[in-house]
PDB file of C-alpha atoms in Angstrom:
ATOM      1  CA  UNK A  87     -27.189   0.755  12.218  1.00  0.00           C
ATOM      2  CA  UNK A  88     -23.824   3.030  11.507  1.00  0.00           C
ATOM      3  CA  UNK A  89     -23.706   5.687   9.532  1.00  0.00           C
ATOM      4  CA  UNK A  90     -22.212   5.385   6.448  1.00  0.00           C
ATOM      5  CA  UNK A  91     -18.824   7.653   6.575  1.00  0.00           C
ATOM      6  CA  UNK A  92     -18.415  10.090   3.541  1.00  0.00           C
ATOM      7  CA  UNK A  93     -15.458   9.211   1.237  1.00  0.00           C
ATOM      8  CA  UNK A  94     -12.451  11.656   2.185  1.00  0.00           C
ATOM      9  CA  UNK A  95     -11.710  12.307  -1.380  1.00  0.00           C
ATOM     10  CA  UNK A  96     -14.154  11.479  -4.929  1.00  0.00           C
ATOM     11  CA  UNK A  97     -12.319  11.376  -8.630  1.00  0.00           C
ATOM     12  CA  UNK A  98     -14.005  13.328 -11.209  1.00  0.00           C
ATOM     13  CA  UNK A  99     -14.451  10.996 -15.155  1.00  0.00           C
ATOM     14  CA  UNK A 100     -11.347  13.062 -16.313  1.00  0.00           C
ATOM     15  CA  UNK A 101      -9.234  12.340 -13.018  1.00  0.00           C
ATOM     16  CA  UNK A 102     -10.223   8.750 -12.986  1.00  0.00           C
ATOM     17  CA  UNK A 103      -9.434   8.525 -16.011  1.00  0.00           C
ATOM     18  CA  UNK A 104      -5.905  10.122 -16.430  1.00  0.00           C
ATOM     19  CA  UNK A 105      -4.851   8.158 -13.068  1.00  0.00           C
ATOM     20  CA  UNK A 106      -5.925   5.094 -14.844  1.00  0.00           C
ATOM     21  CA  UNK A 107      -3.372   6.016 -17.827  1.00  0.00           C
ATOM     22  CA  UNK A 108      -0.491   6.542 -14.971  1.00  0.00           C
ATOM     23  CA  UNK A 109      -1.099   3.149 -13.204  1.00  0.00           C
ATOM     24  CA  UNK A 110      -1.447   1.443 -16.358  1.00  0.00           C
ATOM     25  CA  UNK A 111       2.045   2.820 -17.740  1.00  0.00           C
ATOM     26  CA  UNK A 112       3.526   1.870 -13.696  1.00  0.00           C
ATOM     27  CA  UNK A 113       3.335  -2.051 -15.135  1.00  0.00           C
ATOM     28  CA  UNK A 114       2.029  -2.757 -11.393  1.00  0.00           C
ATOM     29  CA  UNK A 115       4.701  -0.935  -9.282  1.00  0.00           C
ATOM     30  CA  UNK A 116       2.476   0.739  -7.709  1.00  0.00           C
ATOM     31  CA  UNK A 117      -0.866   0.078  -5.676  1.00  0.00           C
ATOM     32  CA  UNK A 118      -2.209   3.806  -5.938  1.00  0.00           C
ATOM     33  CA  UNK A 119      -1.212   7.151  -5.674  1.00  0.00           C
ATOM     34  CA  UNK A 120      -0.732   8.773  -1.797  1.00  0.00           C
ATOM     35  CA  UNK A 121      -2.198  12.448  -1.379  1.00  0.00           C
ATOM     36  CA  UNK A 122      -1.647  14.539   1.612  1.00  0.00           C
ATOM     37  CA  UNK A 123      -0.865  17.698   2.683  1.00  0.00           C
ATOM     38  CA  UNK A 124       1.927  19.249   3.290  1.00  0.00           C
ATOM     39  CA  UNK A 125       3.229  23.133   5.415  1.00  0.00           C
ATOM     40  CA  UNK A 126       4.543  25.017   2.251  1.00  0.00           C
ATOM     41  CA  UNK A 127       3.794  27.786  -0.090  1.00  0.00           C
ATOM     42  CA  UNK A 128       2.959  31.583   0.335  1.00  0.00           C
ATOM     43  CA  UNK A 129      -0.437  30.540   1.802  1.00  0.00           C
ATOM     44  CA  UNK A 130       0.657  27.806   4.274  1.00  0.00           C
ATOM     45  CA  UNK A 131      -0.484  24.284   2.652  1.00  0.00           C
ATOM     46  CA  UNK A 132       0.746  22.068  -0.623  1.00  0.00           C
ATOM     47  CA  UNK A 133      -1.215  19.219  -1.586  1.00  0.00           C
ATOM     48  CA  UNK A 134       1.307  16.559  -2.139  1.00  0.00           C
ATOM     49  CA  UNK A 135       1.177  13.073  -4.768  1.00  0.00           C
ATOM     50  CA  UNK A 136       2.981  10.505  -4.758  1.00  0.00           C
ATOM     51  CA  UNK A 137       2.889   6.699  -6.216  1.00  0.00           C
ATOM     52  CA  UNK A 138       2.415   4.167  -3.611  1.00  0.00           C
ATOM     53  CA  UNK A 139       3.664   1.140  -3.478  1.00  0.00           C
ATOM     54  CA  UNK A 140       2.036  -0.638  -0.707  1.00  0.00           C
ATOM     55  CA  UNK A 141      -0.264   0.978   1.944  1.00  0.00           C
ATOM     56  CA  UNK A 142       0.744   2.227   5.065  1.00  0.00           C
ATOM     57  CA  UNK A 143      -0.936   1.289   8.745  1.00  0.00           C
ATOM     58  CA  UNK A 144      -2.786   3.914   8.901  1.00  0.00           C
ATOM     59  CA  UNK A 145      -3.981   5.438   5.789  1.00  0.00           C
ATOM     60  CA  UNK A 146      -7.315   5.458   4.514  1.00  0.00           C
ATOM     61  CA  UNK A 147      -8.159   3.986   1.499  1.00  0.00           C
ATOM     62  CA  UNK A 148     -10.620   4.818  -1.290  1.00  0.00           C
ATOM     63  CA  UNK A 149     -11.793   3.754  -3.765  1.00  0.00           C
ATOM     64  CA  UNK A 150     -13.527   5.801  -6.594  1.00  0.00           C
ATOM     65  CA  UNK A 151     -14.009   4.661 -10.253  1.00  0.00           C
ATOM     66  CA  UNK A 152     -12.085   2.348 -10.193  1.00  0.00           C
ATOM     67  CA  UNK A 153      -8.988   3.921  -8.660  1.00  0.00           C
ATOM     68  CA  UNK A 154      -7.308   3.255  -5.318  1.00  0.00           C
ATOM     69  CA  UNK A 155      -6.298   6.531  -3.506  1.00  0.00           C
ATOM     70  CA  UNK A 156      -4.164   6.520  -0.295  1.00  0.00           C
ATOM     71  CA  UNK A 157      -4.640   9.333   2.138  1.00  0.00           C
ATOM     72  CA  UNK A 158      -2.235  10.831   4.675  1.00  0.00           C
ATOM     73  CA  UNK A 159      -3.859  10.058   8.129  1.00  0.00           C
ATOM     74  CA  UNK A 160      -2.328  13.608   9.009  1.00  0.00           C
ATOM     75  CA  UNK A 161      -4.520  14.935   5.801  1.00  0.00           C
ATOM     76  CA  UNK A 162      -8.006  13.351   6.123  1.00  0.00           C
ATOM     77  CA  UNK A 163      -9.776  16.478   8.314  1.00  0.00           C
ATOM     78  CA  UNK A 164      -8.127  18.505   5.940  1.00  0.00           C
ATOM     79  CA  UNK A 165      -9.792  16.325   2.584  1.00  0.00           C
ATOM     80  CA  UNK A 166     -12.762  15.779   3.341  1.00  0.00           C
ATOM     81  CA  UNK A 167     -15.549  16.317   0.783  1.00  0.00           C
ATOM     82  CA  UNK A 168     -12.633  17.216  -1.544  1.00  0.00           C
ATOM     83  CA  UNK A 169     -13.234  16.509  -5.716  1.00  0.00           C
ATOM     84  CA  UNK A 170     -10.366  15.648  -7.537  1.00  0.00           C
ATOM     85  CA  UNK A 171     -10.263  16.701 -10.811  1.00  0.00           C
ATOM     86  CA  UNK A 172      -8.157  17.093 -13.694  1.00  0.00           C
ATOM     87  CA  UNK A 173      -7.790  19.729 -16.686  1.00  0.00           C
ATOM     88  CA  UNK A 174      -5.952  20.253 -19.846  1.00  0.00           C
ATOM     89  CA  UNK A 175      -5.548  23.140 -21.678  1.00  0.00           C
ATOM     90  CA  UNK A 176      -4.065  24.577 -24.053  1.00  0.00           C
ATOM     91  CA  UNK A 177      -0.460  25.857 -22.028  1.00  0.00           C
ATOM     92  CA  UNK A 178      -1.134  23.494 -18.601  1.00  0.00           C
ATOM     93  CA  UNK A 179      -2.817  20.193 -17.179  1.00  0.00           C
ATOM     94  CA  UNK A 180      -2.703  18.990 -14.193  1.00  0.00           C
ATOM     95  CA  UNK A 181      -5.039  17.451 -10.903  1.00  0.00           C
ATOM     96  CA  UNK A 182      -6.767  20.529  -9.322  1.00  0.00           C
ATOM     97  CA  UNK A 183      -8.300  19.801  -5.945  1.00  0.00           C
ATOM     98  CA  UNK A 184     -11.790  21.349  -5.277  1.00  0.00           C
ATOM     99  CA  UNK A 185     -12.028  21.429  -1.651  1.00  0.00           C
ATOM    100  CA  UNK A 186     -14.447  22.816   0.428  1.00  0.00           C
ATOM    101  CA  UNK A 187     -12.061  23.119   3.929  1.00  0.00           C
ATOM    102  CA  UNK A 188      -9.940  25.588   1.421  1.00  0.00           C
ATOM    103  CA  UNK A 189      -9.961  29.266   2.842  1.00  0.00           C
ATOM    104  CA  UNK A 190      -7.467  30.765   0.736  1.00  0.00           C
ATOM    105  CA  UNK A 191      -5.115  30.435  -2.257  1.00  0.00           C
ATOM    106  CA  UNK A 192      -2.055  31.690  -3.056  1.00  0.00           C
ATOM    107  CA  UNK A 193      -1.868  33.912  -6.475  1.00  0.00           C
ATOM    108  CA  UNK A 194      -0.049  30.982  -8.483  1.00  0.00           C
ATOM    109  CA  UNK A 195      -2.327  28.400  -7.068  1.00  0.00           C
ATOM    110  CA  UNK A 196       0.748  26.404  -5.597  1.00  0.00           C
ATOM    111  CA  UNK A 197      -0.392  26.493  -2.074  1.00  0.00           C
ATOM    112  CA  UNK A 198      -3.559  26.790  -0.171  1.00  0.00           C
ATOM    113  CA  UNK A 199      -5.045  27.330   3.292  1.00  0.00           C
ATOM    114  CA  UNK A 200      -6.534  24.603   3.918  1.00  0.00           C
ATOM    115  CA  UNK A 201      -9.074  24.393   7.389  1.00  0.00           C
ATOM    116  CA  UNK A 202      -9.552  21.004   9.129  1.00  0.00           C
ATOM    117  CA  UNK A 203     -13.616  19.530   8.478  1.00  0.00           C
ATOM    118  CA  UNK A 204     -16.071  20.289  11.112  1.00  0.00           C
ATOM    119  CA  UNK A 205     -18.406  17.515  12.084  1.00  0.00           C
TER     120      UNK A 205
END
């Protein structure tokens, strides 16, 4: 029997949610959002977004609450086990990413470090 792999990336109620109210205002451009990770920032790594309009060879798709997320190939070690949430307050909202492979952050929270998943 195989193992059952865990999902690179999980969706919180409030990032489902809010990604639902994007794709529904997209009047079915788009498939999904792409995330990844990018070199950038004071501490060496950017998560990146983008909408997705197909999928590409070799990303890896999930599926969480109803929400289709592409990943990066290039990003997956560096996502995995990773909660995406998202927060509003009263002067900012936005996604946050709650990863467990992050080391570091920078003081403005633009960029990470970011360490690829051990087995």
């Amino acid at each position: 029997m195989a193992r059952q792999m865990p999902k690179a990336i999980s969706l919180t109620e409030a990032a489902a949610a809010r990604m639902k109210e994007i794709m529904a205002a997209s009047d079915g451009k788009y498939i999904g959002v792409r995330i990844g990770v990018k070199n950038g920032g004071c501490a060496g790594m950017e998560y990146t977004m983008e909408y997705a309009e197909a999928a590409n060879p070799l990303d890896e798709v999930v599926e969480d609450r109803d929400v289709r997320i592409l990943i990066d190939p290039k990003a997956i070690l560096f996502l995995l086990g990773t909660e995406m949430d998202y927060e509003e307050d009263k002067f900012a909202s936005g996604f946050r990413f709650n990863n467990p492979n992050q080391t570091d952050a920078c003081g403005c929270g633009e960029s990470v470090t970011i360490v690829p998943a051990t087995a």
